[in-house]
Short mmCIF file of C-alpha atoms in Angstrom, two decimals:
data_model
loop_
_atom_site.label_atom_id
_atom_site.label_comp_id
_atom_site.label_asym_id
_atom_site.label_seq_id
_atom_site.Cartn_x
_atom_site.Cartn_y
_atom_site.Cartn_z
CA MET A 257 -60.64 206.32 -90.71
CA THR A 258 -63.82 205.34 -92.52
CA THR A 259 -64.13 203.45 -95.81
CA SER A 260 -66.52 204.92 -98.33
CA LYS A 261 -69.23 202.67 -99.64
CA VAL A 262 -69.29 201.91 -103.34
CA PRO A 263 -72.27 203.74 -104.90
CA GLU A 264 -75.12 201.64 -106.24
CA THR A 265 -74.57 202.99 -109.77
CA THR A 266 -70.86 202.30 -109.94
CA SER A 267 -69.12 203.04 -113.25
CA GLY A 268 -65.67 203.57 -114.76
CA SER A 269 -62.60 203.00 -112.61
CA ALA A 270 -64.67 202.44 -109.46
CA ALA A 271 -66.55 199.61 -111.16
CA ARG A 272 -63.36 197.97 -112.31
CA SER A 273 -62.07 198.25 -108.73
CA VAL A 274 -65.07 196.19 -107.55
CA ALA A 275 -64.25 193.55 -110.16
CA ARG A 276 -60.67 193.31 -108.93
CA GLN A 277 -61.66 192.96 -105.28
CA ARG A 278 -63.92 189.93 -105.67
CA ARG A 279 -65.79 187.85 -108.20
CA VAL A 280 -68.42 189.95 -109.93
CA THR A 281 -71.95 188.59 -109.57
CA ILE A 282 -75.16 189.14 -111.48
CA THR A 283 -76.34 191.22 -108.51
CA ASP A 284 -73.39 193.60 -109.02
CA VAL A 285 -74.35 193.99 -112.68
CA GLY A 286 -77.96 194.76 -111.73
CA THR A 287 -76.86 197.32 -109.16
CA ALA A 288 -74.49 199.01 -111.61
CA ALA A 289 -77.14 199.11 -114.34
CA GLY A 290 -79.94 200.14 -111.98
CA VAL A 291 -82.11 197.15 -112.87
CA SER A 292 -83.24 193.94 -111.18
CA THR A 293 -81.24 190.72 -111.37
CA SER A 294 -84.10 189.11 -113.28
CA THR A 295 -83.76 191.77 -115.96
CA VAL A 296 -80.02 191.12 -116.17
CA SER A 297 -80.74 187.40 -116.51
CA ARG A 298 -83.25 187.96 -119.31
CA VAL A 299 -80.78 190.16 -121.19
CA LEU A 300 -77.88 187.73 -120.84
CA ASN A 301 -79.88 184.61 -121.65
CA GLY A 302 -82.02 186.09 -124.39
CA THR A 303 -85.06 184.33 -122.94
CA ALA A 304 -87.44 187.31 -123.26
CA ARG A 305 -87.76 190.69 -124.96
CA VAL A 306 -86.31 193.56 -122.94
CA ASP A 307 -86.52 197.31 -123.48
CA PRO A 308 -83.53 198.37 -125.68
CA GLU A 309 -82.48 201.03 -123.18
CA LEU A 310 -82.30 198.45 -120.36
CA VAL A 311 -80.33 196.12 -122.65
CA ARG A 312 -77.85 198.92 -123.31
CA ARG A 313 -77.44 199.63 -119.59
CA VAL A 314 -76.93 195.97 -118.73
CA GLN A 315 -74.40 195.46 -121.52
CA SER A 316 -72.53 198.59 -120.43
CA ALA A 317 -72.39 197.38 -116.82
CA VAL A 318 -71.18 193.93 -117.92
CA ALA A 319 -68.35 195.54 -119.91
CA GLU A 320 -67.37 197.94 -117.11
CA LEU A 321 -67.37 195.28 -114.39
CA GLY A 322 -65.77 192.58 -116.52
CA TYR A 323 -68.61 190.21 -115.65
CA ARG A 324 -68.31 186.73 -117.19
CA PRO A 325 -71.60 184.79 -117.25
CA ASN A 326 -71.59 181.17 -116.18
CA ALA A 327 -72.07 179.18 -119.40
CA ALA A 328 -73.70 176.25 -117.63
CA ALA A 329 -76.17 178.52 -115.83
CA GLN A 330 -77.04 180.29 -119.07
CA GLY A 331 -77.65 176.98 -120.77
CA LEU A 332 -79.96 175.83 -117.99
CA ALA A 333 -81.91 179.07 -118.26
CA ARG A 334 -82.49 178.29 -121.94
CA GLY A 335 -83.37 174.68 -121.17
CA GLU A 336 -79.95 173.46 -122.36
CA ALA A 337 -77.25 171.42 -120.62
CA GLY A 338 -74.34 173.08 -122.42
CA ALA A 339 -72.83 169.72 -123.31
CA ILE A 340 -72.87 167.02 -125.96
CA GLY A 341 -72.43 163.32 -125.27
CA VAL A 342 -70.31 160.83 -127.18
CA LEU A 343 -70.66 157.06 -126.85
CA VAL A 344 -67.75 154.94 -128.11
CA PRO A 345 -67.25 151.16 -128.01
CA ASP A 346 -63.63 151.09 -126.81
CA LEU A 347 -61.56 153.99 -125.43
CA SER A 348 -58.38 151.89 -125.47
CA ASN A 349 -58.51 151.81 -129.28
CA PRO A 350 -56.21 154.58 -130.58
CA TYR A 351 -58.70 155.16 -133.40
CA PHE A 352 -61.00 157.21 -131.17
CA PRO A 353 -58.79 159.89 -129.50
CA ASP A 354 -58.32 161.81 -132.76
CA VAL A 355 -62.07 161.67 -133.39
CA LEU A 356 -62.83 162.88 -129.86
CA LYS A 357 -60.25 165.66 -130.09
CA SER A 358 -61.98 167.15 -133.14
CA VAL A 359 -65.41 166.71 -131.58
CA SER A 360 -64.19 168.59 -128.51
CA ALA A 361 -62.79 171.44 -130.61
CA VAL A 362 -66.12 171.94 -132.40
CA ALA A 363 -68.04 171.72 -129.12
CA ARG A 364 -65.80 174.36 -127.48
CA SER A 365 -66.32 176.71 -130.41
CA HIS A 366 -70.05 176.53 -129.65
CA GLY A 367 -69.59 176.98 -125.91
CA ARG A 368 -70.26 173.35 -125.05
CA ARG A 369 -68.51 170.66 -123.06
CA VAL A 370 -68.13 167.00 -124.08
CA MET A 371 -69.15 163.99 -122.00
CA VAL A 372 -67.75 160.62 -123.12
CA MET A 373 -69.01 157.15 -122.25
CA GLU A 374 -67.64 153.75 -123.27
CA SER A 375 -69.62 150.56 -123.86
CA ASP A 376 -66.58 148.25 -123.76
CA GLU A 377 -67.81 146.55 -126.97
CA ASP A 378 -71.01 145.52 -125.18
CA ALA A 379 -73.91 146.14 -127.57
CA ALA A 380 -76.49 145.32 -124.89
CA SER A 381 -75.32 148.20 -122.68
CA GLU A 382 -75.37 150.85 -125.39
CA PRO A 383 -79.09 151.80 -125.32
CA GLU A 384 -78.98 152.53 -121.60
CA LEU A 385 -75.73 154.47 -121.87
CA ALA A 386 -77.11 156.50 -124.78
CA ALA A 387 -80.26 157.24 -122.79
CA ASP A 388 -78.12 158.44 -119.87
CA LEU A 389 -76.30 160.85 -122.21
CA MET A 390 -79.61 162.12 -123.56
CA ARG A 391 -80.75 163.02 -120.05
CA CYS A 392 -77.76 165.29 -119.40
CA CYS A 393 -76.63 166.45 -122.86
CA ASP A 394 -78.13 168.64 -125.58
CA GLY A 395 -77.18 166.17 -128.30
CA VAL A 396 -75.50 162.79 -128.68
CA LEU A 397 -72.99 161.25 -131.07
CA LEU A 398 -73.17 157.46 -131.29
CA CYS A 399 -69.70 156.52 -132.47
CA SER A 400 -69.50 153.09 -134.17
CA PRO A 401 -72.55 151.82 -132.24
CA ARG A 402 -72.92 148.03 -132.02
CA MET A 403 -76.58 147.95 -130.97
CA ASP A 404 -79.13 146.49 -133.38
CA ARG A 405 -81.56 148.42 -135.56
CA THR A 406 -84.47 148.00 -133.14
CA ALA A 407 -82.53 149.66 -130.31
CA LEU A 408 -81.50 152.52 -132.61
CA VAL A 409 -85.12 153.03 -133.69
CA ASP A 410 -86.22 153.19 -130.04
CA LEU A 411 -83.59 155.86 -129.34
CA ALA A 412 -84.52 157.84 -132.46
CA LEU A 413 -88.18 157.90 -131.37
CA ARG A 414 -87.18 159.92 -128.29
CA GLY A 415 -86.73 162.89 -130.61
CA HIS A 416 -83.42 163.90 -128.99
CA PRO A 417 -80.76 165.31 -131.35
CA MET A 418 -78.57 162.35 -132.29
CA VAL A 419 -76.02 161.67 -135.03
CA LEU A 420 -74.58 158.29 -136.01
CA VAL A 421 -70.85 158.01 -136.68
CA ASN A 422 -69.62 155.05 -138.74
CA ARG A 423 -73.06 153.51 -138.90
CA VAL A 424 -75.64 153.76 -141.67
CA VAL A 425 -79.13 152.35 -141.13
CA PRO A 426 -81.26 152.45 -144.30
CA GLY A 427 -84.75 153.80 -143.69
CA LEU A 428 -83.88 155.38 -140.33
CA SER A 429 -84.22 159.17 -140.31
CA LEU A 430 -81.02 159.94 -138.42
CA PRO A 431 -78.08 161.98 -139.73
CA SER A 432 -74.91 159.94 -140.16
CA VAL A 433 -71.28 160.67 -140.96
CA SER A 434 -69.20 157.63 -141.83
CA VAL A 435 -65.96 156.54 -143.41
CA ASP A 436 -66.30 154.88 -146.81
CA PHE A 437 -64.91 151.53 -145.66
CA TYR A 438 -66.35 149.77 -148.69
CA GLY A 439 -64.40 152.08 -150.99
CA GLY A 440 -61.28 151.71 -148.85
CA MET A 441 -61.31 147.93 -148.99
CA THR A 442 -61.96 148.08 -152.74
CA LEU A 443 -58.69 150.02 -153.02
CA VAL A 444 -56.95 147.33 -150.95
CA CYS A 445 -58.32 144.55 -153.18
CA GLY A 446 -57.20 146.42 -156.28
CA HIS A 447 -53.70 146.84 -154.85
CA LEU A 448 -53.41 143.12 -154.02
CA THR A 449 -54.72 142.13 -157.45
CA GLN A 450 -52.15 144.30 -159.18
CA LEU A 451 -49.41 142.68 -157.10
CA GLY A 452 -50.61 139.23 -158.20
CA HIS A 453 -52.36 137.98 -155.06
CA ARG A 454 -55.38 135.75 -155.60
CA ARG A 455 -55.88 134.05 -152.22
CA VAL A 456 -56.31 136.44 -149.31
CA ALA A 457 -57.36 136.09 -145.67
CA TYR A 458 -59.38 138.77 -143.90
CA LEU A 459 -58.99 138.92 -140.12
CA SER A 460 -62.52 139.99 -139.28
CA GLY A 461 -63.41 142.52 -136.59
CA PRO A 462 -66.28 142.66 -134.06
CA GLU A 463 -69.33 140.86 -135.40
CA ALA A 464 -71.70 143.73 -134.59
CA SER A 465 -69.50 146.35 -136.29
CA TRP A 466 -71.06 148.07 -139.32
CA ALA A 467 -67.55 149.01 -140.49
CA ASN A 468 -66.56 145.34 -140.42
CA ALA A 469 -69.65 144.41 -142.47
CA GLU A 470 -68.73 147.06 -145.04
CA ARG A 471 -65.23 145.58 -145.39
CA ILE A 472 -66.68 142.10 -145.91
CA ARG A 473 -69.11 143.48 -148.50
CA ALA A 474 -66.14 144.86 -150.46
CA PHE A 475 -64.32 141.51 -150.31
CA GLU A 476 -67.41 139.70 -151.58
CA ALA A 477 -67.55 142.09 -154.55
CA ALA A 478 -63.84 141.48 -155.21
CA ALA A 479 -64.57 137.84 -156.02
CA ALA A 480 -65.73 139.05 -159.44
CA PHE A 481 -62.15 140.13 -160.11
CA GLY A 482 -60.65 136.77 -159.19
CA VAL A 483 -59.77 137.44 -155.55
CA ASP A 484 -60.64 134.55 -153.23
CA VAL A 485 -61.04 135.95 -149.70
CA THR A 486 -61.30 133.71 -146.64
CA ILE A 487 -63.02 135.37 -143.67
CA VAL A 488 -61.27 134.48 -140.40
CA PRO A 489 -63.04 135.46 -137.13
CA CYS A 490 -60.60 137.59 -135.18
CA GLY A 491 -61.29 140.76 -133.17
CA HIS A 492 -59.99 144.31 -132.80
CA THR A 493 -56.78 144.14 -130.73
CA ALA A 494 -53.16 143.29 -131.50
CA ARG A 495 -53.51 140.15 -129.37
CA HIS A 496 -56.45 139.04 -131.48
CA GLY A 497 -54.36 139.47 -134.63
CA TYR A 498 -51.45 137.59 -133.10
CA ASP A 499 -53.65 134.65 -132.10
CA ALA A 500 -55.43 134.47 -135.47
CA VAL A 501 -52.30 133.92 -137.54
CA GLY A 502 -52.25 130.21 -136.82
CA ALA A 503 -55.45 129.80 -138.83
CA VAL A 504 -53.97 131.37 -141.97
CA ARG A 505 -50.24 130.67 -141.87
CA ASP A 506 -50.45 127.34 -143.71
CA SER A 507 -53.74 127.92 -145.55
CA GLY A 508 -52.21 128.81 -148.89
CA VAL A 509 -53.10 132.51 -148.75
CA THR A 510 -50.40 134.95 -149.81
CA ALA A 511 -51.78 138.07 -148.13
CA VAL A 512 -53.58 139.03 -144.93
CA VAL A 513 -55.89 142.02 -144.61
CA ALA A 514 -56.68 143.01 -141.02
CA TYR A 515 -59.73 144.71 -139.52
CA ASN A 516 -57.50 147.49 -138.21
CA ASP A 517 -53.85 148.37 -137.77
CA LEU A 518 -53.66 146.89 -134.28
CA VAL A 519 -54.79 143.50 -135.59
CA ALA A 520 -52.32 143.85 -138.49
CA LEU A 521 -49.42 144.59 -136.14
CA GLY A 522 -50.26 141.54 -134.04
CA ALA A 523 -50.35 139.43 -137.19
CA VAL A 524 -46.98 140.77 -138.37
CA ALA A 525 -45.41 139.91 -135.01
CA ALA A 526 -46.77 136.35 -135.07
CA LEU A 527 -45.77 135.74 -138.69
CA GLU A 528 -42.21 136.94 -138.12
CA GLU A 529 -41.90 134.93 -134.90
CA SER A 530 -42.88 131.83 -136.87
CA GLY A 531 -40.09 132.44 -139.37
CA LEU A 532 -42.12 133.98 -142.19
CA ARG A 533 -40.96 137.23 -143.71
CA VAL A 534 -43.30 140.19 -144.25
CA PRO A 535 -43.86 140.99 -147.08
CA GLU A 536 -41.61 138.48 -148.87
CA ASP A 537 -43.54 135.43 -147.66
CA MET A 538 -46.82 137.06 -146.64
CA SER A 539 -48.18 140.54 -147.32
CA VAL A 540 -50.09 142.22 -144.48
CA ILE A 541 -52.39 145.23 -144.87
CA GLY A 542 -54.10 147.13 -142.07
CA CYS A 543 -56.83 149.74 -141.85
CA ASP A 544 -57.09 153.15 -140.11
CA ASP A 545 -53.45 154.33 -140.47
CA ILE A 546 -52.75 154.46 -136.75
CA SER A 547 -49.19 155.32 -135.79
CA VAL A 548 -48.03 153.55 -132.64
CA ASP A 549 -44.84 155.34 -131.66
CA ASP A 550 -43.30 152.53 -129.63
CA LEU A 551 -43.84 149.96 -132.40
CA PRO A 552 -41.55 150.68 -135.38
CA SER A 553 -43.55 148.19 -137.48
CA SER A 554 -46.54 150.56 -137.41
CA ARG A 555 -44.60 153.06 -139.48
CA ARG A 556 -43.95 150.53 -142.27
CA LEU A 557 -47.46 149.10 -142.44
CA THR A 558 -49.39 149.30 -145.70
CA THR A 559 -52.85 150.49 -144.68
CA ALA A 560 -56.12 152.06 -145.75
CA SER A 561 -55.95 155.57 -144.32
CA LEU A 562 -58.73 157.85 -143.16
CA ALA A 563 -58.91 161.37 -141.75
CA ARG A 564 -60.13 160.67 -138.22
CA ASP A 565 -59.94 164.34 -137.28
CA GLU A 566 -62.17 165.19 -140.24
CA LEU A 567 -64.62 162.47 -139.22
CA GLY A 568 -64.91 163.97 -135.75
CA ARG A 569 -65.20 167.52 -137.07
CA GLN A 570 -67.95 166.73 -139.55
CA ALA A 571 -69.89 164.61 -137.07
CA ALA A 572 -69.80 167.28 -134.36
CA GLN A 573 -70.76 170.01 -136.81
CA GLU A 574 -73.64 167.88 -138.08
CA LEU A 575 -74.87 167.54 -134.49
CA GLU A 576 -74.62 171.31 -133.94
CA THR A 577 -76.68 171.86 -137.10
CA LEU A 578 -79.24 169.34 -135.91
CA MET A 579 -79.54 171.01 -132.51
CA ALA A 580 -80.03 174.42 -134.12
CA ALA A 581 -82.50 173.30 -136.79
CA ASP A 582 -83.40 170.27 -138.85
CA GLY A 583 -80.37 168.25 -139.91
CA ASP A 584 -79.85 166.50 -143.24
CA THR A 585 -80.56 162.78 -142.89
CA GLU A 586 -78.75 161.86 -146.11
CA PRO A 587 -75.67 159.77 -145.14
CA ARG A 588 -72.31 161.49 -145.60
CA TYR A 589 -69.16 159.54 -146.36
CA ILE A 590 -65.49 160.40 -145.90
CA PRO A 591 -63.21 158.71 -148.48
CA MET A 592 -60.22 156.53 -147.62
CA GLU A 593 -56.78 156.51 -149.22
CA LEU A 594 -54.37 153.61 -149.62
CA ARG A 595 -50.94 154.11 -148.03
CA VAL A 596 -48.57 151.64 -149.69
CA ARG A 597 -45.54 151.13 -147.48
CA GLN A 598 -43.35 148.13 -146.69
CA THR A 599 -45.65 145.25 -145.73
CA SER A 600 -47.16 144.49 -149.13
CA ALA A 601 -45.39 143.02 -152.17
CA ALA A 602 -45.90 140.52 -154.97
CA PRO A 603 -46.25 136.85 -153.90
CA ALA A 604 -42.95 135.01 -153.55
CA GLY A 605 -44.00 132.18 -155.93
CA PRO A 606 -46.87 131.06 -158.11
CA THR A 607 -50.27 131.74 -156.51
CA ARG A 608 -52.24 128.69 -155.44
#
């Protein structure tokens, strides 16, 4: 018994049979359409003008065979990597997964993958990591970068599509999408003032953080409304918040505002271990509205809330716009909202 050979111009059910037997290749498409593989490649990649009749034949063969082009190969043919890069300072911070999830969703909708790198809060390593991402990605998101202005200028001069997230650098022509931390902390100060607090401690975050500087700028402005804020060097983890409480417990402040929710939760734990009640003896307010499922205290924390998914979505879309054309370099801000829960209340006695 002999097996008939599939004709070179396969169509219909015979073509679909070829697709079922093995993975369809670009050569199969060329054979079915009666054209060269280079013609198929030009049609699929859109890298050159092709006779409309040949385009029709290639498209018909692709549909009949069920051929699925390799996205990475197509990108390379167009001079693209088919991926965007994201640099973050700390992947262990629960702030970033929601941002990255939205970035990934936007990237997928444009046929791209996402490559993530972490600097581990090391500003000195960020320029090299960003440069690595530029070499293998079509565009880069610098998420809360800690590097100084000079390093950012050097990266911008490379001309590679790049968007800043939670970082605004006046005079630098780079698109940026950031949370309005200044506005968020202004809401916090207003809330504390209404409750009757006049002496407040701020557990400060990483020194190189633009978001931290924006918070401090809001506290400095609050002095005009009678709020005396003491800046206490701290950090960005729950342990940092726990360790910093000793510096404020007996300082006469009646409220503590933390760089983020993790720091706030660490402060709450230390205050309650020392015998102080929250909020009866000391109010504590966080920032970011991060829910930590295994810590019930996270669900009662008064905090400045932000839409992290929206931040990621807008940043990724801004990068896509920049890669397709010229992006808008005017900074964009996402507002914060105050979530008043169970860790803030009026001072127990007269303010000092």
